[in-house]
Coordinates of C-alpha atoms and ligand atoms in Angstrom, one line a residue:
X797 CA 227.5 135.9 116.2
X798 CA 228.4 132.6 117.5
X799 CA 229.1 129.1 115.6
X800 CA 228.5 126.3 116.9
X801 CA 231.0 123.3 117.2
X802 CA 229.3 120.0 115.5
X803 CA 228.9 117.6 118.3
X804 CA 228.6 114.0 117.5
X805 CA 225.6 111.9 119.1
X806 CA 227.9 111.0 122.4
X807 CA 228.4 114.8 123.2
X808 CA 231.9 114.8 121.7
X809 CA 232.9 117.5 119.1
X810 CA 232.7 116.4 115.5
X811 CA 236.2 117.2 113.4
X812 CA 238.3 116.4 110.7
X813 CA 241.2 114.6 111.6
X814 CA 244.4 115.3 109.1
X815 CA 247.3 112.9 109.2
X816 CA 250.2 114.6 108.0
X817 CA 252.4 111.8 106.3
X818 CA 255.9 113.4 106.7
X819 CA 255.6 113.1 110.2
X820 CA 253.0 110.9 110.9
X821 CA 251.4 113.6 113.3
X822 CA 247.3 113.7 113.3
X823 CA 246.1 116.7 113.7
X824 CA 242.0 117.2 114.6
X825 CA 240.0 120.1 113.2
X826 CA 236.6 121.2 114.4
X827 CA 233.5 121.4 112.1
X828 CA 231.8 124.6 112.9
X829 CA 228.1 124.5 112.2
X830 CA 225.7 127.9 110.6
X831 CA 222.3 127.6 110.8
X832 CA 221.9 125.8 107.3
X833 CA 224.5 125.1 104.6
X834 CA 227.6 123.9 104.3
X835 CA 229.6 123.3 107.8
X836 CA 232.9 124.5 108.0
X837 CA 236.4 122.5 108.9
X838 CA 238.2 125.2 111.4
X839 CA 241.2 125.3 109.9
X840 CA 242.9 128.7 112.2
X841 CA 245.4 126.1 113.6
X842 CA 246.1 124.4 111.3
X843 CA 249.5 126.4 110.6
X844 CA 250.8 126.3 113.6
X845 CA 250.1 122.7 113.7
X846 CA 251.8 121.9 110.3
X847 CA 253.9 125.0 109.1
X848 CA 251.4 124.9 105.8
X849 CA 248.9 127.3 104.9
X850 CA 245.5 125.9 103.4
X851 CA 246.2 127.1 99.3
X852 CA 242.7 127.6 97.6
X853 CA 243.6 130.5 94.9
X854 CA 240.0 132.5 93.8
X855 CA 238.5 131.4 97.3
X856 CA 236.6 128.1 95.6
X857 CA 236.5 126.3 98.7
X858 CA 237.0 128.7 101.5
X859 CA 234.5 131.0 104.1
X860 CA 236.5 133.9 104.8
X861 CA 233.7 135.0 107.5
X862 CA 230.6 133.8 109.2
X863 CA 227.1 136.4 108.4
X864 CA 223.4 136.4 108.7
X865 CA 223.0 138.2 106.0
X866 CA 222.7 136.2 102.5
X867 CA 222.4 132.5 102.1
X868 CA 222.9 131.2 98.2
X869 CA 222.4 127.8 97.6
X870 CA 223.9 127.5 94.4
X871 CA 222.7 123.6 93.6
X872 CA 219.0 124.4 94.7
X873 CA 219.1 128.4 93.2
X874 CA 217.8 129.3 96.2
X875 CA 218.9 132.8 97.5
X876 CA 217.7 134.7 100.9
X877 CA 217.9 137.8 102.4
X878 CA 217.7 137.5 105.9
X879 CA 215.7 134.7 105.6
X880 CA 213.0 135.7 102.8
X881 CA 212.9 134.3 99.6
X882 CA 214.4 136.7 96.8
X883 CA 211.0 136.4 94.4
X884 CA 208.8 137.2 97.1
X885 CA 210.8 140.0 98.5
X886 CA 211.0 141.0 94.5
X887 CA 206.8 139.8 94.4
X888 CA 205.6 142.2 97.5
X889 CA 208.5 144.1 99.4
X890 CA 210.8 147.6 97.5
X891 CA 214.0 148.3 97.9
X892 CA 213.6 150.5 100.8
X893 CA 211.9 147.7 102.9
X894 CA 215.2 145.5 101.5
X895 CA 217.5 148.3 102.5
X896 CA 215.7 148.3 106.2
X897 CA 216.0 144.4 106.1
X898 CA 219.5 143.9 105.2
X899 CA 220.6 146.7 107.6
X900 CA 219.0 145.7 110.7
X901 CA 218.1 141.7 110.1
X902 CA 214.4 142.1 110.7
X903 CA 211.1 143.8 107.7
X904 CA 210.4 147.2 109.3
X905 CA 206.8 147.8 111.2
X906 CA 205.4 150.5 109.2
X907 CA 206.9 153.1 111.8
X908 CA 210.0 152.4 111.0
X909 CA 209.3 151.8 107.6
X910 CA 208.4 155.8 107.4
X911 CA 211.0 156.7 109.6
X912 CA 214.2 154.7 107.5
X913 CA 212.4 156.4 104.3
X914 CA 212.3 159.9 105.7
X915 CA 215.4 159.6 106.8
X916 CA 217.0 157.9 103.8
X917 CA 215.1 160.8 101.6
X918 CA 217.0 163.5 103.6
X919 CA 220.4 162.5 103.1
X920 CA 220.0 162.6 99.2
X921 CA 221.4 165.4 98.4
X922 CA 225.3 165.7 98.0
X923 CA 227.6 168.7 99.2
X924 CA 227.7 170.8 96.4
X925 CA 231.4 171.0 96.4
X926 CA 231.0 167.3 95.0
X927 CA 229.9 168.8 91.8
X928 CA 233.0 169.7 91.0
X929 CA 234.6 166.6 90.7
X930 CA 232.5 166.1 87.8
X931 CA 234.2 168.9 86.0
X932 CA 237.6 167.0 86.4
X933 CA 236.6 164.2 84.3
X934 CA 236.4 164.4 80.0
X935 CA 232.5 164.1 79.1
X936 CA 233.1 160.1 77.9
X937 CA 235.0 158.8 80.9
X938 CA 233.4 156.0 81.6
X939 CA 230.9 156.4 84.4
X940 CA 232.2 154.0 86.6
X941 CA 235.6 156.1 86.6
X942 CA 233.8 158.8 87.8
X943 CA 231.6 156.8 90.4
X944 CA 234.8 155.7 91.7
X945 CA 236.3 159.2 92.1
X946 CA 233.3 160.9 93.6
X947 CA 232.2 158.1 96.0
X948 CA 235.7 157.9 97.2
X949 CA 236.0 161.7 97.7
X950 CA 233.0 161.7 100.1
X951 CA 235.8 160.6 102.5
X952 CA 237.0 163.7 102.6
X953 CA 233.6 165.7 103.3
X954 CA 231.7 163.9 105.9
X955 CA 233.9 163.8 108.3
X956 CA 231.2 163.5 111.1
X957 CA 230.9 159.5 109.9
X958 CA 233.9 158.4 109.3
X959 CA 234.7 157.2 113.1
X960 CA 233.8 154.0 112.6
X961 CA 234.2 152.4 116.3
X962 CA 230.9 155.2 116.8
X963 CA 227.8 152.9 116.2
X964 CA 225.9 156.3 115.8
X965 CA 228.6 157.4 112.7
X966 CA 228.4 153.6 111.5
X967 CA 224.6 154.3 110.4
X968 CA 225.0 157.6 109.2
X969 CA 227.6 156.5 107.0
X970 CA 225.1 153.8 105.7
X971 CA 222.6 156.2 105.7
X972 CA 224.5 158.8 103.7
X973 CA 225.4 155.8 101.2
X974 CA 222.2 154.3 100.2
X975 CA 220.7 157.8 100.1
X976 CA 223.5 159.9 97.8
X977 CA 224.6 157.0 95.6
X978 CA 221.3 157.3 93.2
X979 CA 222.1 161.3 93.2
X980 CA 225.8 160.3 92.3
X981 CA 224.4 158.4 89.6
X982 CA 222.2 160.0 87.7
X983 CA 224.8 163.3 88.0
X984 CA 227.5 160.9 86.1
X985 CA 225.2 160.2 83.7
X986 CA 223.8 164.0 83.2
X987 CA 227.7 165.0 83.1
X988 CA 228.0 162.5 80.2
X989 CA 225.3 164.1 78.2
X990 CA 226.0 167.3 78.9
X991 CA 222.8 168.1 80.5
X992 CA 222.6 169.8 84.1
X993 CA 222.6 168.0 87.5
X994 CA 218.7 167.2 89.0
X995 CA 218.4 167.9 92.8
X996 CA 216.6 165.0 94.1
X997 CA 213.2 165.5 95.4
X998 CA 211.9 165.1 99.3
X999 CA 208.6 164.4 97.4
X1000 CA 209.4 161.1 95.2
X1001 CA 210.3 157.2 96.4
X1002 CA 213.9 156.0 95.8
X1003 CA 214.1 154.4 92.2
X1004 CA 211.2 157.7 91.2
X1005 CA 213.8 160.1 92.3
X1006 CA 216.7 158.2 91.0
X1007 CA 214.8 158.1 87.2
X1008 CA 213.7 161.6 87.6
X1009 CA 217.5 162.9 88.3
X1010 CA 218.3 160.7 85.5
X1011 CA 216.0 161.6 83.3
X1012 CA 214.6 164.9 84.3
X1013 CA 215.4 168.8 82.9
X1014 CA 215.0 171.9 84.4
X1015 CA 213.0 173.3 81.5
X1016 CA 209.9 170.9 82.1
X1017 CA 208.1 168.8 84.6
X1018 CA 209.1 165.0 84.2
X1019 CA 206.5 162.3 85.5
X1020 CA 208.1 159.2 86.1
X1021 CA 206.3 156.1 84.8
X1022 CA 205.4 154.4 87.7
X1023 CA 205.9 151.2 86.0
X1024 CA 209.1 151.9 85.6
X1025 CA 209.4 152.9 88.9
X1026 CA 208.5 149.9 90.2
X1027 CA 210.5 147.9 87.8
X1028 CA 213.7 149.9 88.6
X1029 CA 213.1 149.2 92.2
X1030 CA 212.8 145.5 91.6
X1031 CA 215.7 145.6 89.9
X1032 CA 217.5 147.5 92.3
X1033 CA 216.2 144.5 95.2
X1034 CA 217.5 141.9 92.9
X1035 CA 221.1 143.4 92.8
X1036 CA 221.0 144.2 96.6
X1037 CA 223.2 141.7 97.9
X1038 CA 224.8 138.4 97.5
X1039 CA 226.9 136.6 100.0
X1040 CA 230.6 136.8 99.4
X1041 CA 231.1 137.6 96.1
X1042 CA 234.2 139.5 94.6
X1043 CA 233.0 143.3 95.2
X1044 CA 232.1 142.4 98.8
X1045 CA 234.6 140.4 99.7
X1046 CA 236.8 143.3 99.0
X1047 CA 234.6 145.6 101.1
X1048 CA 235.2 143.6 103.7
X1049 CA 239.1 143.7 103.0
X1050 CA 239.2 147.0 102.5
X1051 CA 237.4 147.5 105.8
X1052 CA 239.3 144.8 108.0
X1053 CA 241.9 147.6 108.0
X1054 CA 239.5 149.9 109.9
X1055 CA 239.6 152.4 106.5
X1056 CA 236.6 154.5 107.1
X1057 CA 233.3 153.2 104.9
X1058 CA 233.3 155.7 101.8
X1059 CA 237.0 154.6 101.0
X1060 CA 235.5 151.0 101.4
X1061 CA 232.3 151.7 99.1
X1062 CA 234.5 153.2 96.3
X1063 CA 237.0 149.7 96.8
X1064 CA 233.6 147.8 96.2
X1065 CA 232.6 150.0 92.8
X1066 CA 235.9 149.2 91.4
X1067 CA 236.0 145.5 92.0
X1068 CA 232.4 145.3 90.8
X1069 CA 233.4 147.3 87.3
X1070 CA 235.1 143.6 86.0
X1071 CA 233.2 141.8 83.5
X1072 CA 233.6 139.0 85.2
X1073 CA 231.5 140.7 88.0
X1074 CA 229.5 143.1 88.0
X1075 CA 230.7 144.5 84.5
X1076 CA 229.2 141.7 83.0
X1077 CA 225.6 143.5 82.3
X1078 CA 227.2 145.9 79.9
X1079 CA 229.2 142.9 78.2
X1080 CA 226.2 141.1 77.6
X1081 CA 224.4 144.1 76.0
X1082 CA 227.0 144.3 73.5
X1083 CA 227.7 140.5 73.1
X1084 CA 223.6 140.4 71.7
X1085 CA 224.8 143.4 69.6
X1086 CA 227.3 141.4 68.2
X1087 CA 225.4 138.4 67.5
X1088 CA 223.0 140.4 65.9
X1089 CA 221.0 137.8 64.5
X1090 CA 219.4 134.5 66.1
X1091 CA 221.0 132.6 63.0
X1092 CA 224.2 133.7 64.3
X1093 CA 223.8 132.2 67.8
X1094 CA 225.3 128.8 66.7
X1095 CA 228.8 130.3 65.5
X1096 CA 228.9 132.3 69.6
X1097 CA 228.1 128.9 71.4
X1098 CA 230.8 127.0 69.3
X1099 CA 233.3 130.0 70.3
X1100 CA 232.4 129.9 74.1
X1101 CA 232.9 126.3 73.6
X1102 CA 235.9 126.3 72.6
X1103 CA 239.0 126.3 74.3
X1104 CA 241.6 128.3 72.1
X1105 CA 239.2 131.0 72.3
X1106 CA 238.6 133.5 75.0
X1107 CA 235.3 134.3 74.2
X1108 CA 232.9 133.6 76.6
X1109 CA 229.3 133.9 76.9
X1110 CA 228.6 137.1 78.7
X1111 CA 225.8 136.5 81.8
X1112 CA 226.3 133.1 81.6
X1113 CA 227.5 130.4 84.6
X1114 CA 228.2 131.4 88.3
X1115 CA 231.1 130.4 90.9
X1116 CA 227.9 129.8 93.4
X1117 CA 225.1 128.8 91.4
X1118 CA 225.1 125.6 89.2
X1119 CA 221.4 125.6 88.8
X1120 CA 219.5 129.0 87.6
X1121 CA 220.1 132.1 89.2
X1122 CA 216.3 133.2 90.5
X1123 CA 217.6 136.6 89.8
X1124 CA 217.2 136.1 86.3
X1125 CA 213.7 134.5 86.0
X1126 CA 212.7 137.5 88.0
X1127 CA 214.6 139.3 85.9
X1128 CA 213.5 137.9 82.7
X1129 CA 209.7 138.8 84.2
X1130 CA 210.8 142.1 85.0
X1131 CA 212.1 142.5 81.2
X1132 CA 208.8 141.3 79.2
X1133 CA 206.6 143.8 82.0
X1134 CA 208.6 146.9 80.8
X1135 CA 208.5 146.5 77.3
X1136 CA 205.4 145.6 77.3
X1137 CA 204.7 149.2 79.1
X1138 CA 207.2 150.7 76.8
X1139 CA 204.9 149.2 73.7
X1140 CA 208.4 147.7 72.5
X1141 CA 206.2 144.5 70.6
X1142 CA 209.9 142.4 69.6
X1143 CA 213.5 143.7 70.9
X1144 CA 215.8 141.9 68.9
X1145 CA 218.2 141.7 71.7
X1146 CA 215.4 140.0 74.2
X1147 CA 214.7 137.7 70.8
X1148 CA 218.4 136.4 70.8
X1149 CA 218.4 136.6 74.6
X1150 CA 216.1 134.0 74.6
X1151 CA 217.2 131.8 71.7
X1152 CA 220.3 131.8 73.4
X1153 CA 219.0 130.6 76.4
X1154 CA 217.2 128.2 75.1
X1155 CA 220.3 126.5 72.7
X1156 CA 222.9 127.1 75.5
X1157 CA 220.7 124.7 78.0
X1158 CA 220.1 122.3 75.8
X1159 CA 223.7 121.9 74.9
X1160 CA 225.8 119.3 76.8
X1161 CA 228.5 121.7 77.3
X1162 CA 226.4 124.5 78.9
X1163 CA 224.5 121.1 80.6
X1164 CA 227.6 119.0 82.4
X1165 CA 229.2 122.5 83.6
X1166 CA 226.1 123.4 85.0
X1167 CA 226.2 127.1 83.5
X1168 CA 222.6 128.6 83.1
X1169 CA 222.0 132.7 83.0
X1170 CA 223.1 134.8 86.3
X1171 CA 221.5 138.1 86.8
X1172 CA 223.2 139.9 84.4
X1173 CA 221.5 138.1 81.4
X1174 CA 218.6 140.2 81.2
X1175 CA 219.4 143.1 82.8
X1176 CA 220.7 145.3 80.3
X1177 CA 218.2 144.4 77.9
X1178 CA 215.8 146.1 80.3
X1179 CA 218.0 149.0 80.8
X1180 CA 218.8 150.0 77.4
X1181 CA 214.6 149.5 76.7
X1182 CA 214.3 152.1 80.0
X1183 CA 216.7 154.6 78.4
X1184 CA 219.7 153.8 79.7
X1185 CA 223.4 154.1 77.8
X1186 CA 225.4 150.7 78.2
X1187 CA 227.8 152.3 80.0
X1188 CA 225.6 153.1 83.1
X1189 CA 224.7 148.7 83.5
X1190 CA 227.4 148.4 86.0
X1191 CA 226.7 151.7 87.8
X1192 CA 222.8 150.7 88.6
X1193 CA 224.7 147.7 89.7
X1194 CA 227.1 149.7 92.4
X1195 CA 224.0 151.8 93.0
X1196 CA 221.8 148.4 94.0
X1197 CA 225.0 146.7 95.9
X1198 CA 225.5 149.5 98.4
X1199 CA 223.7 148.2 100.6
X1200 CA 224.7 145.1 100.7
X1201 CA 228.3 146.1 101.2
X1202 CA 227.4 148.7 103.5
X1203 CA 225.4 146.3 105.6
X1204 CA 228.1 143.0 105.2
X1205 CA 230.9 146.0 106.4
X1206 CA 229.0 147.0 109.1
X1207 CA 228.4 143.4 110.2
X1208 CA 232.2 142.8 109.7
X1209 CA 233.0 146.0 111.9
X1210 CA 230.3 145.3 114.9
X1211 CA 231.9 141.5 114.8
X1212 CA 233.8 141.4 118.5
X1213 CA 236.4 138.9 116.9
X1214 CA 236.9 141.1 113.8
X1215 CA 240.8 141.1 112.9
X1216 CA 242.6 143.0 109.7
X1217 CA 242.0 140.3 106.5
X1218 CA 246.0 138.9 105.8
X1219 CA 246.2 136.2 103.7
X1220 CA 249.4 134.1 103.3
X1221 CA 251.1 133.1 99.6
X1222 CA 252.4 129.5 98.1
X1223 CA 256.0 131.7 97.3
X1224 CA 257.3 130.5 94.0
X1225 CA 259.8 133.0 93.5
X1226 CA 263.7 133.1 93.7
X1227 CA 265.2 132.0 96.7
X1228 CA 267.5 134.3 98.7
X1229 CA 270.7 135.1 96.9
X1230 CA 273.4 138.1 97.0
X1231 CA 273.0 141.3 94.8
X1232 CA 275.4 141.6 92.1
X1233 CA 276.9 144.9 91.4
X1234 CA 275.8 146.1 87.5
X1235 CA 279.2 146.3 86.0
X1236 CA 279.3 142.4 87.3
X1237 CA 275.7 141.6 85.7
X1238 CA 275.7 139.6 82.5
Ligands
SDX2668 C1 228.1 138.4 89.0 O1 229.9 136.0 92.9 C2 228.7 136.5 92.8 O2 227.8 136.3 93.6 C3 228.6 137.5 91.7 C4 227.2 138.1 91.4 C5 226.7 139.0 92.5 O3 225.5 139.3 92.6 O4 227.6 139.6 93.2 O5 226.3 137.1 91.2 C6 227.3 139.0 90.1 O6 229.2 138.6 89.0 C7 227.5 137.3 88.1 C8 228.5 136.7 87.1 C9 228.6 137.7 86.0 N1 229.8 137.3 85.1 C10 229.5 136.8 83.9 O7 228.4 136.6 83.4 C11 230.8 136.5 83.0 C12 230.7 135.2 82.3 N2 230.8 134.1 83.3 C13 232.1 133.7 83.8 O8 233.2 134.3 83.3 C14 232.1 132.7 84.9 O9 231.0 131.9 84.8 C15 232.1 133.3 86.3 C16 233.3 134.3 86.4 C17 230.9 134.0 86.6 C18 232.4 132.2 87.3 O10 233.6 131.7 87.0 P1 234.2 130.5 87.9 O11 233.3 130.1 89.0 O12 235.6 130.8 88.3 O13 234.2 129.3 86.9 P2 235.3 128.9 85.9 O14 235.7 130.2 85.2 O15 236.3 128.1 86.5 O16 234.5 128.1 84.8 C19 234.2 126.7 85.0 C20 234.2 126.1 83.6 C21 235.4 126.5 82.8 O17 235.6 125.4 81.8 P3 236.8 124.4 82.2 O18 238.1 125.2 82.3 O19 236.4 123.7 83.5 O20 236.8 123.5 81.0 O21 233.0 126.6 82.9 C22 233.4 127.4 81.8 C23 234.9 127.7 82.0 O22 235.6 127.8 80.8 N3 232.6 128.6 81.8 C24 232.1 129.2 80.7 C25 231.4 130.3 81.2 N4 231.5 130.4 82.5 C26 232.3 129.3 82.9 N5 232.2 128.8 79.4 C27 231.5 129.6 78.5 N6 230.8 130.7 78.9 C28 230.8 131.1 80.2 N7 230.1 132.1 80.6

């Protein structure tokens, strides 16, 4: 992948000239150019030139890589995968198409469309020695504990993909990912309930299999609602990737080191847990549980508000966007569709949802720091309608986000000027000084 230097209008490179005022030195920086957004000040001399590091804490203002795989621009609320719109690839593609997409750059023909699915269907079931890491866990761990244990033990069982200079074991591995982390899944839900493990079925789409392992016992047949089905899949293309963002960012870190890309995945899940992240769907199910009432709504917005109190409002405001995340109108969509199919006439959560919505935007607060619902607004109110426990959010999250940190890894790996991620400090500790024996110690 190659930048492109900004060039002025007489051929000569466009920069950013710094004059450092201790020494009067000037020191030029190229712009790099992508193919839309922000351009970039080249900054990898910039130590050698000065002696200072750049200092940015929480990455607010930094690229720490250049991809083609997600664009987000946060002013517009415009976000593309590979190029396509996310409501239309939520309107007419699924999350197999998306998977295909994010993986390779391009929408599969319908060959390889039935070839990515057959192959993605074969690699769903787990070694059954992975069961019994479920048996090491108490019954109400939280499922993302045990999502981080078992996808981090599949390191040690497929050892024929873990080479990952072998393009061939690079694909597997993504292969083996997207395909066993529904199975994964729904068996940390079933050991929570104390229900059997579902093999998945060769006969049933992605999200269909992933509901019926979830949802599924051996002692009946379970038809999955296929408007579910496809809801769950839209959801599961909404959640597919996003830029940079905390859990992928430490993918890539993670991977930089060259640690094989199950070790990676499980680095992801745990990053994404945060409720600042990820974790944030399952905060915001039992934020509207705490509300409990629309008349309540006032006394919440006056707390987020407020600057002696922690409290803020869970699936609200974005480091990228600062208009509204389309996520969540597809999202919102998505919710009124499956309760409508589930014949749920008024949730009482959706009722606050949207109250709150509607008072947080119209507040000046809310308004000047430009903080309007992200994806995880609306999410959990769908999952808890679908049957889901709150503590499973998060882990339809991971489930969605493989492949977008599988694909942004492998795009990291394959990159010819890849190097190990190392950043610097601004030290503000003690200066040297000489060790004082205890009997000598105050
Ligand atoms: C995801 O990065 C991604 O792309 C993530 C994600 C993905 O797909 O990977 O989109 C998924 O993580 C979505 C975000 C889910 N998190 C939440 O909903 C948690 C609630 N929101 C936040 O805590 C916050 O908005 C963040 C973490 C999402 C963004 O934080 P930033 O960019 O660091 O912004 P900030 O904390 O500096 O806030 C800026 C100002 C602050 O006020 P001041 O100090 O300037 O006076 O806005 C305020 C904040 O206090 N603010 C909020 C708020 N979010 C920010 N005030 C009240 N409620 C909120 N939710």
């Amino acid at each position: 992948m190659s930048q492109t230097t900004q060039t002025a209008g007489d051929g000569t490179a466009e920069t950013v000239t710094l004059i450092d005022n201790r020494t009067g030195k000037k020191i030029d920086l190229p712009i790099l150019k992508g193919s839309t957004g922000p351009d970039v000040i080249d900054i990898r001399k910039l130590y050698g030139a000065t002696g200072c590091f750049t200092y940015d804490p929480g990455f607010t203002s930094t690229a720490s890589c250049d991809s083609a795989i997600t664009y987000i621009d946060g002013d517009e609320g415009v976000l593309l995968h590979r190029g396509y719109p996310i409501d239309q690839l939520a309107e007419s593609s699924d999350f197999m198409e998306v998977c295909y997409l994010l993986l390779h750059g391009e929408l599969p023909n319908a060959a390889q469309k039935t070839e990515f699915e057959a192959t993605i269907t074969r690699h769903t079931m787990v070694h059954e020695q992975l069961t019994q890491f479920y048996r090491g866990f108490r019954r109400d761990a939280h499922p993302m504990a045990v999502m981080c244990g078992v996808v981090g033990a599949l390191s040690a069982f497929y050892h024929d993909s873990t080479d990952i200079n072998d393009p061939k074991q690079r694909m597997i591995a993504s292969h083996r990912l997207i395909a066993k982390l529904p199975t994964i899944a729904a068996m940390a839900y079933k050991y929570s309930v104390g229900q059997p493990f579902m093999y998945p079925r060769n006969d049933l789409g992605y999200a269909e299999n992933f509901l019926y392992m979830t949802f599924g016992v051996p002692c009946e047949p379970y038809k999955v609602n296929p408007v579910i089905a496809k809801a769950m899949d839209k959801i599961f293309i909404l959640h597919a990737d996003h830029e940079q963002n905390a859990s992928t960012s430490t993918v890539r870190l993670a991977g930089s080191s060259g640690a094989n890309p199950f070790a990676c995945i499980a680095a992801g899940i745990a990053s994404l847990w945060g409720p600042a992240h990820g974790g944030a769907n399952e905060a915001v199910l039992k934020m509207l549980e705490e509300i409990k009432t629309v008349d309540r709504i006032p006394e919440f917005i006056n707390r987020a508000k407020d600057k002696n109190d922690n409290f803020r409002l869970m699936g609200f405001g974005h480091r990228v966007y600062k208009n509204y995340d389309p996520r969540a109108k597809v999202m919102q969509q998505t919710c009124k569709e499956v309760l409508a199919e589930l014949g749920i006439k008024d949730d009482p959560l959706l009722d606050i949802a949207v109250e709150l919505e509607r008072i947080a935007l119209s507040d000046p607060y809310f308004i000047e720091k430009k903080l309007y619902p992200n994806v995880d607004f609306y999410s959990g109110i769908i999952l808890k309608a679908i049957g889901f426990p709150t503590s499973m959010f998060t882990v339809l999250f991971a489930l969605a986000r493989t492949v977008g940190w599988i694909s942004q890894w492998k795009e990291m790996i394959e990159d010819p000027g890849q190097k190990i991620g190392r950043p610097r400090q601004l030290y503000m500790g003690q200066t040297p000084r000489d060790y004082v024996p205890v009997e000598k110690r105050g």
